[in-house]
Amino acid sequence: MGKIRVLVIDDSASVRQAMTAILNEDPEIEVIAAAADPFAAARYIQEEIPDVITLDVEMPRMDGVTFLRKLMSQKPIPVVMCSSLVEEGSETLLQALEAGAVDVILKPRMGVADHLNESKMRIRDTVKGAARARLRARTTTSRISSPAQKLTADAVLPPPTGRAMSRTTEMVVCIGASTGGTEALREVLEALPANSPGIVIVQHMPESFTRAFAKRLNGLCQVDVKEAEDGDTVMRGHVLIAPGGLRHTLLERQGARYVVAVREGPLVSRHRPSVDVLFRSAARNAGSNAVGIIMTGMGDDGARGLLEMKQAGARTFAQDEASSIVFGMPKEAIARGAADKVVPLQNIARELLLATAR
């Protein structure tokens, strides 16, 4: 396979230069052009169709979401939205995902070395995931400079002991997703009744973006959805979304109830929060009272953890290839024998309810 050809669109010359340098450092990626606005980008696309576009949200002549909608209606190409906006721009980024963007990244953080290295890794990994995306109809291993070590959930908590308490009155559901997951999760959660079992979700996305994502879902679903905070109780009819970017979210047991712990820690399986960490905590603390679901996403985060949940007695499911935007995470889990059942997206809510029925 050849290199992933990327078109960078951003009105800032310094950002175009930084993005081009970051992406070209990866031997699997090549920036074929950098455009200052959508009008210039359209001319490039007429000459050569890129594999992936990184698209700025805020531009003076035409905003990114408007260009995205035009592009998706005429010539669908995997698009990653790139923004320096955080809290105040989250609603716009959610509109971009609804319009067909594959994923969202924050512009490179210049300054603290660790943050810049993590930002570079996130940008490259997201572009690679987008290149593999299956776009829905709408009206070779890379060598990354840092962090060199791919940590497992051992970096946050030890493996399950097999002694998780089994007596409780409630079941708990843990879900992991990445590329393509925002819209897939919406479809699942919208199908759930108000009295559904408590759910904890890790969806890979930038920091300060998960709050707006949870707020949006809360307005669409019968269940209550919020961004998780340390000490939140996992209860029936409620969904907790792990805060993005800086900390891990774990499931813990307090007597007969479950709570979430939001803790600092290193990147695990190249992510923070990590699905592997959430799933391992469920295996340790919930055992057969848990259900694990792994959905669309690039990479293998969650595959080990889902197997640990299965070995601890949990029911486990993986989204099928046909309905996954990127069949990476589910594929790895299935290959490890971690999934009891492979399920199309439209059936996940039903299987979840059947698995948690008492």
Short mmCIF file of C-alpha atoms in Angstrom, two decimals:
data_model
loop_
_atom_site.label_atom_id
_atom_site.label_comp_id
_atom_site.label_asym_id
_atom_site.label_seq_id
_atom_site.Cartn_x
_atom_site.Cartn_y
_atom_site.Cartn_z
CA MET A 1 0.00 0.00 0.00
CA GLY A 2 1.15 3.53 -0.76
CA LYS A 3 1.28 6.41 1.64
CA ILE A 4 -1.90 8.02 2.98
CA ARG A 5 -2.29 11.23 0.94
CA VAL A 6 -3.54 14.14 3.03
CA LEU A 7 -4.88 17.58 2.14
CA VAL A 8 -4.51 20.10 5.00
CA ILE A 9 -7.00 23.01 5.05
CA ASP A 10 -6.38 25.83 7.53
CA ASP A 11 -6.36 29.62 7.20
CA SER A 12 -3.31 29.92 9.48
CA ALA A 13 0.02 29.56 7.67
CA SER A 14 1.76 28.48 10.89
CA VAL A 15 -0.83 25.75 11.52
CA ARG A 16 -0.55 24.52 7.94
CA GLN A 17 3.20 24.35 8.34
CA ALA A 18 2.99 22.56 11.71
CA MET A 19 0.39 20.05 10.52
CA THR A 20 2.36 19.32 7.37
CA ALA A 21 5.55 18.72 9.36
CA ILE A 22 3.83 16.49 11.92
CA LEU A 23 2.13 14.33 9.30
CA ASN A 24 5.14 14.08 6.98
CA GLU A 25 7.28 12.82 9.86
CA ASP A 26 5.27 9.59 9.72
CA PRO A 27 6.54 7.22 7.01
CA GLU A 28 2.96 6.13 6.20
CA ILE A 29 1.62 9.64 5.53
CA GLU A 30 2.27 12.26 2.85
CA VAL A 31 0.77 15.75 2.74
CA ILE A 32 0.05 16.38 -0.94
CA ALA A 33 -1.14 19.99 -0.46
CA ALA A 34 -2.00 22.62 2.14
CA ALA A 35 -4.79 25.08 1.38
CA ALA A 36 -5.64 28.35 3.09
CA ASP A 37 -9.40 28.04 2.53
CA PRO A 38 -12.06 25.70 1.05
CA PHE A 39 -11.97 27.49 -2.32
CA ALA A 40 -8.29 26.72 -2.78
CA ALA A 41 -8.88 23.21 -1.47
CA ALA A 42 -11.57 22.60 -4.09
CA ARG A 43 -9.06 23.38 -6.82
CA TYR A 44 -6.59 20.88 -5.37
CA ILE A 45 -9.29 18.20 -5.16
CA GLN A 46 -10.11 18.67 -8.83
CA GLU A 47 -6.51 17.80 -9.66
CA GLU A 48 -5.93 14.98 -7.14
CA ILE A 49 -8.35 13.37 -4.70
CA PRO A 50 -6.71 12.91 -1.29
CA ASP A 51 -7.26 9.91 0.95
CA VAL A 52 -7.94 12.16 3.97
CA ILE A 53 -8.64 15.85 4.55
CA THR A 54 -7.86 17.70 7.77
CA LEU A 55 -10.25 20.63 7.92
CA ASP A 56 -10.17 23.73 10.12
CA VAL A 57 -13.49 24.62 11.74
CA GLU A 58 -13.20 28.42 11.74
CA MET A 59 -12.23 30.06 8.44
CA PRO A 60 -13.14 33.53 7.12
CA ARG A 61 -14.46 32.87 3.59
CA MET A 62 -16.35 29.63 4.32
CA ASP A 63 -16.54 27.80 7.63
CA GLY A 64 -15.42 24.20 7.81
CA VAL A 65 -18.84 22.68 8.49
CA THR A 66 -20.39 24.35 5.43
CA PHE A 67 -17.55 23.08 3.24
CA LEU A 68 -17.86 19.61 4.79
CA ARG A 69 -21.57 19.42 3.94
CA LYS A 70 -20.91 20.48 0.34
CA LEU A 71 -18.08 17.96 0.04
CA MET A 72 -20.10 15.06 1.44
CA SER A 73 -22.99 15.76 -0.92
CA GLN A 74 -20.71 15.80 -3.99
CA LYS A 75 -17.51 13.80 -3.39
CA PRO A 76 -17.37 11.99 -0.01
CA ILE A 77 -13.81 11.92 1.34
CA PRO A 78 -12.77 11.01 4.93
CA VAL A 79 -12.53 14.31 6.82
CA VAL A 80 -10.94 14.99 10.21
CA MET A 81 -12.02 18.27 11.78
CA CYS A 82 -9.14 20.21 13.32
CA SER A 83 -9.83 22.96 15.84
CA SER A 84 -8.14 25.13 18.43
CA LEU A 85 -11.54 25.70 19.98
CA VAL A 86 -12.35 23.65 23.03
CA GLU A 87 -15.43 24.20 25.17
CA GLU A 88 -16.87 27.08 23.14
CA GLY A 89 -16.52 25.26 19.82
CA SER A 90 -17.72 21.83 20.86
CA GLU A 91 -21.24 22.25 19.51
CA THR A 92 -19.86 23.17 16.08
CA LEU A 93 -17.63 20.11 16.10
CA LEU A 94 -20.62 17.92 16.97
CA GLN A 95 -22.43 19.38 13.97
CA ALA A 96 -19.42 18.41 11.87
CA LEU A 97 -19.61 14.80 13.07
CA GLU A 98 -23.31 14.73 12.23
CA ALA A 99 -22.47 16.12 8.78
CA GLY A 100 -20.07 13.27 8.07
CA ALA A 101 -16.68 14.06 9.64
CA VAL A 102 -14.90 10.89 10.72
CA ASP A 103 -13.20 12.33 13.80
CA VAL A 104 -12.08 15.47 15.62
CA ILE A 105 -8.62 16.56 16.72
CA LEU A 106 -7.25 19.61 18.48
CA LYS A 107 -4.52 21.59 16.77
CA PRO A 108 -0.97 20.79 17.90
CA ARG A 109 -0.06 22.02 21.37
CA MET A 110 3.20 23.87 21.18
CA GLY A 111 5.04 24.07 24.48
CA VAL A 112 5.29 21.22 26.96
CA ALA A 113 7.13 18.38 25.25
CA ASP A 114 4.97 15.55 26.56
CA HIS A 115 1.79 17.31 25.49
CA LEU A 116 3.22 18.05 22.05
CA ASN A 117 4.33 14.43 21.57
CA GLU A 118 0.89 13.16 22.60
CA SER A 119 -0.73 15.70 20.29
CA LYS A 120 1.43 14.55 17.37
CA MET A 121 0.59 10.91 18.04
CA ARG A 122 -3.13 11.65 18.29
CA ILE A 123 -3.09 13.58 14.99
CA ARG A 124 -1.24 10.84 13.11
CA ASP A 125 -3.32 8.01 14.54
CA THR A 126 -6.55 9.86 13.75
CA VAL A 127 -5.51 10.43 10.13
CA LYS A 128 -4.63 6.74 9.77
CA GLY A 129 -7.98 5.75 11.22
CA ALA A 130 -9.78 8.11 8.86
CA ALA A 131 -7.98 6.59 5.87
CA ARG A 132 -9.57 3.24 6.73
CA ALA A 133 -13.04 4.62 7.32
CA ARG A 134 -16.08 3.44 5.44
CA LEU A 135 -18.11 6.52 4.71
CA ARG A 136 -21.83 6.13 5.07
CA ALA A 137 -24.03 7.50 2.32
CA ARG A 138 -25.44 10.98 3.10
CA THR A 139 -28.23 13.68 1.09
CA THR A 140 2.66 -1.49 7.73
CA THR A 141 3.22 -0.40 11.17
CA SER A 142 4.30 3.17 11.77
CA ARG A 143 7.29 4.42 13.73
CA ILE A 144 6.20 7.26 15.97
CA SER A 145 8.86 9.12 17.88
CA SER A 146 7.14 9.33 21.27
CA PRO A 147 5.87 7.84 23.45
CA ALA A 148 7.88 4.82 22.33
CA GLN A 149 6.34 2.38 24.80
CA LYS A 150 2.79 1.20 24.26
CA LEU A 151 1.54 0.67 27.79
CA THR A 152 -1.14 -1.77 28.81
CA ALA A 153 -3.70 -1.43 31.60
CA ASP A 154 -1.02 -2.77 33.98
CA ALA A 155 0.21 0.84 34.13
CA VAL A 156 -2.99 1.87 35.92
CA LEU A 157 -4.20 -1.17 37.87
CA PRO A 158 -3.23 -4.85 38.27
CA PRO A 159 -4.95 -7.69 36.37
CA PRO A 160 -8.26 -9.13 37.58
CA THR A 161 -8.00 -11.61 40.44
CA GLY A 162 -11.08 -13.61 39.54
CA ARG A 163 -12.65 -12.76 42.88
CA ALA A 164 -15.03 -9.96 41.86
CA MET A 165 -18.08 -9.84 44.11
CA SER A 166 -21.04 -11.35 42.31
CA ARG A 167 -23.88 -10.45 44.66
CA THR A 168 -25.57 -7.21 43.70
CA THR A 169 -28.99 -6.05 42.67
CA GLU A 170 -27.85 -4.29 39.49
CA MET A 171 -25.99 -4.98 36.28
CA VAL A 172 -23.55 -2.50 34.75
CA VAL A 173 -22.62 -1.98 31.09
CA CYS A 174 -19.22 -0.78 29.88
CA ILE A 175 -18.80 0.41 26.27
CA GLY A 176 -15.68 1.39 24.36
CA ALA A 177 -15.53 3.18 20.99
CA SER A 178 -13.26 5.38 18.90
CA THR A 179 -13.33 6.47 15.24
CA GLY A 180 -16.94 6.67 14.10
CA GLY A 181 -18.16 6.08 17.63
CA THR A 182 -19.94 9.35 18.31
CA GLU A 183 -22.76 8.69 15.86
CA ALA A 184 -22.77 4.94 16.59
CA LEU A 185 -23.20 5.61 20.30
CA ARG A 186 -26.01 8.04 19.58
CA GLU A 187 -27.84 5.32 17.66
CA VAL A 188 -27.44 2.82 20.50
CA LEU A 189 -28.38 5.18 23.31
CA GLU A 190 -31.39 6.62 21.49
CA ALA A 191 -32.80 3.09 21.28
CA LEU A 192 -32.63 2.48 25.05
CA PRO A 193 -35.59 2.95 27.42
CA ALA A 194 -35.43 5.26 30.43
CA ASN A 195 -34.98 2.37 32.89
CA SER A 196 -31.93 0.86 31.16
CA PRO A 197 -29.05 -0.45 33.29
CA GLY A 198 -26.26 1.94 34.27
CA ILE A 199 -23.71 2.48 31.51
CA VAL A 200 -20.13 3.78 31.50
CA ILE A 201 -18.59 4.75 28.14
CA VAL A 202 -15.07 5.51 26.96
CA GLN A 203 -15.18 7.29 23.58
CA HIS A 204 -11.80 8.50 22.35
CA MET A 205 -12.03 12.26 21.84
CA PRO A 206 -10.17 15.43 22.84
CA GLU A 207 -10.42 16.95 26.31
CA SER A 208 -13.30 19.33 27.00
CA PHE A 209 -15.22 17.85 24.07
CA THR A 210 -16.92 15.04 26.00
CA ARG A 211 -19.00 17.46 28.08
CA ALA A 212 -20.72 18.85 24.98
CA PHE A 213 -21.05 15.33 23.56
CA ALA A 214 -22.79 14.13 26.73
CA LYS A 215 -25.04 17.19 26.77
CA ARG A 216 -26.07 16.56 23.17
CA LEU A 217 -26.89 12.91 23.87
CA ASN A 218 -28.81 13.87 26.99
CA GLY A 219 -31.12 15.99 24.85
CA LEU A 220 -31.74 13.13 22.42
CA CYS A 221 -32.11 10.09 24.67
CA GLN A 222 -34.57 8.79 27.24
CA VAL A 223 -31.67 7.88 29.54
CA ASP A 224 -29.82 10.65 31.40
CA VAL A 225 -26.34 11.26 29.96
CA LYS A 226 -23.54 13.27 31.56
CA GLU A 227 -19.76 13.56 31.55
CA ALA A 228 -18.42 11.39 34.35
CA GLU A 229 -17.00 12.96 37.48
CA ASP A 230 -14.96 11.22 40.14
CA GLY A 231 -17.31 9.47 42.59
CA ASP A 232 -20.40 9.46 40.34
CA THR A 233 -22.73 6.55 41.06
CA VAL A 234 -23.51 4.19 38.19
CA MET A 235 -27.27 3.80 38.38
CA ARG A 236 -30.19 2.60 36.31
CA GLY A 237 -31.32 5.04 33.64
CA HIS A 238 -28.00 6.92 33.65
CA VAL A 239 -25.04 6.98 31.23
CA LEU A 240 -21.61 8.33 32.18
CA ILE A 241 -19.19 9.45 29.43
CA ALA A 242 -15.52 9.34 30.43
CA PRO A 243 -13.95 12.82 30.27
CA GLY A 244 -11.59 13.05 27.32
CA GLY A 245 -7.91 13.63 27.11
CA LEU A 246 -6.25 13.83 30.50
CA ARG A 247 -7.44 11.03 32.83
CA HIS A 248 -8.67 7.44 32.88
CA THR A 249 -12.15 6.40 34.03
CA LEU A 250 -12.53 3.21 36.08
CA LEU A 251 -15.43 1.26 37.55
CA GLU A 252 -15.22 0.67 41.32
CA ARG A 253 -17.39 -1.11 43.86
CA GLN A 254 -18.77 0.51 47.02
CA GLY A 255 -20.85 -2.04 48.87
CA ALA A 256 -23.75 -3.03 46.61
CA ARG A 257 -23.31 -0.11 44.23
CA TYR A 258 -20.88 0.91 41.52
CA VAL A 259 -19.14 4.27 41.19
CA VAL A 260 -16.63 5.69 38.73
CA ALA A 261 -13.16 6.85 39.63
CA VAL A 262 -11.49 9.43 37.36
CA ARG A 263 -7.73 9.16 37.79
CA GLU A 264 -4.53 10.47 36.30
CA GLY A 265 -2.27 7.99 34.56
CA PRO A 266 -0.10 7.40 31.49
CA LEU A 267 -1.42 6.65 28.02
CA VAL A 268 -2.65 3.06 27.85
CA SER A 269 -2.92 1.37 24.45
CA ARG A 270 -1.99 4.85 23.12
CA HIS A 271 -5.07 6.43 24.69
CA ARG A 272 -6.28 8.32 27.73
CA PRO A 273 -8.96 7.55 28.69
CA SER A 274 -8.39 3.95 27.66
CA VAL A 275 -11.06 1.35 26.99
CA ASP A 276 -8.67 -1.33 28.29
CA VAL A 277 -8.51 0.43 31.67
CA LEU A 278 -12.30 0.71 31.96
CA PHE A 279 -12.83 -2.91 30.91
CA ARG A 280 -10.17 -4.22 33.28
CA SER A 281 -11.71 -2.32 36.18
CA ALA A 282 -15.07 -3.89 35.30
CA ALA A 283 -13.51 -7.35 35.20
CA ARG A 284 -11.94 -6.77 38.63
CA ASN A 285 -14.91 -5.17 40.35
CA ALA A 286 -18.06 -6.36 38.59
CA GLY A 287 -17.26 -9.77 37.12
CA SER A 288 -20.39 -11.53 35.91
CA ASN A 289 -22.53 -8.51 36.81
CA ALA A 290 -21.03 -6.63 33.86
CA VAL A 291 -21.63 -6.48 30.12
CA GLY A 292 -18.82 -5.32 27.83
CA ILE A 293 -19.34 -3.88 24.35
CA ILE A 294 -16.60 -2.83 21.94
CA MET A 295 -17.56 -0.70 18.96
CA THR A 296 -16.12 0.97 15.88
CA GLY A 297 -12.59 2.34 16.18
CA MET A 298 -8.99 2.29 14.99
CA GLY A 299 -6.37 0.22 16.83
CA ASP A 300 -6.72 -2.40 19.54
CA ASP A 301 -7.66 -0.46 22.68
CA GLY A 302 -10.23 -2.53 24.57
CA ALA A 303 -9.44 -5.92 23.02
CA ARG A 304 -7.43 -7.17 26.01
CA GLY A 305 -9.85 -5.66 28.48
CA LEU A 306 -12.87 -7.24 26.82
CA LEU A 307 -11.20 -10.65 27.04
CA GLU A 308 -10.53 -10.05 30.74
CA MET A 309 -14.21 -9.19 31.22
CA LYS A 310 -15.25 -12.39 29.45
CA GLN A 311 -12.86 -14.46 31.54
CA ALA A 312 -14.35 -12.84 34.67
CA GLY A 313 -17.84 -14.00 33.66
CA ALA A 314 -19.19 -10.92 31.87
CA ARG A 315 -21.24 -11.09 28.68
CA THR A 316 -19.30 -9.49 25.84
CA PHE A 317 -20.22 -8.12 22.41
CA ALA A 318 -18.37 -6.66 19.43
CA GLN A 319 -19.81 -4.52 16.65
CA ASP A 320 -19.72 -6.26 13.28
CA GLU A 321 -17.57 -5.20 10.34
CA ALA A 322 -20.40 -4.14 8.04
CA SER A 323 -21.73 -1.49 10.44
CA SER A 324 -18.34 -0.26 11.75
CA ILE A 325 -16.85 2.93 10.30
CA VAL A 326 -13.43 1.46 11.18
CA PHE A 327 -13.27 -2.26 11.97
CA GLY A 328 -10.11 -2.11 14.08
CA MET A 329 -10.98 -2.40 17.75
CA PRO A 330 -13.82 -4.92 17.24
CA LYS A 331 -11.67 -6.99 14.87
CA GLU A 332 -8.86 -7.25 17.43
CA ALA A 333 -11.29 -8.25 20.17
CA ILE A 334 -12.90 -10.91 17.97
CA ALA A 335 -9.48 -12.27 16.98
CA ARG A 336 -8.62 -12.72 20.67
CA GLY A 337 -11.83 -14.62 21.31
CA ALA A 338 -13.05 -11.82 23.58
CA ALA A 339 -16.56 -11.43 22.13
CA ASP A 340 -19.37 -13.80 22.96
CA LYS A 341 -21.30 -12.42 20.01
CA VAL A 342 -20.68 -10.18 16.98
CA VAL A 343 -23.59 -7.79 16.52
CA PRO A 344 -24.61 -5.20 13.89
CA LEU A 345 -24.98 -1.66 15.20
CA GLN A 346 -28.76 -1.64 14.92
CA ASN A 347 -29.01 -4.67 17.25
CA ILE A 348 -26.60 -3.59 20.00
CA ALA A 349 -29.24 -1.89 22.17
CA ARG A 350 -31.45 -4.97 22.06
CA GLU A 351 -28.59 -7.32 22.92
CA LEU A 352 -27.56 -5.03 25.77
CA LEU A 353 -31.05 -5.16 27.28
CA LEU A 354 -31.33 -8.94 26.86
CA ALA A 355 -27.93 -9.49 28.49
CA THR A 356 -28.82 -7.38 31.52
CA ALA A 357 -32.35 -8.70 32.05
CA ARG A 358 -32.89 -10.20 35.51
#
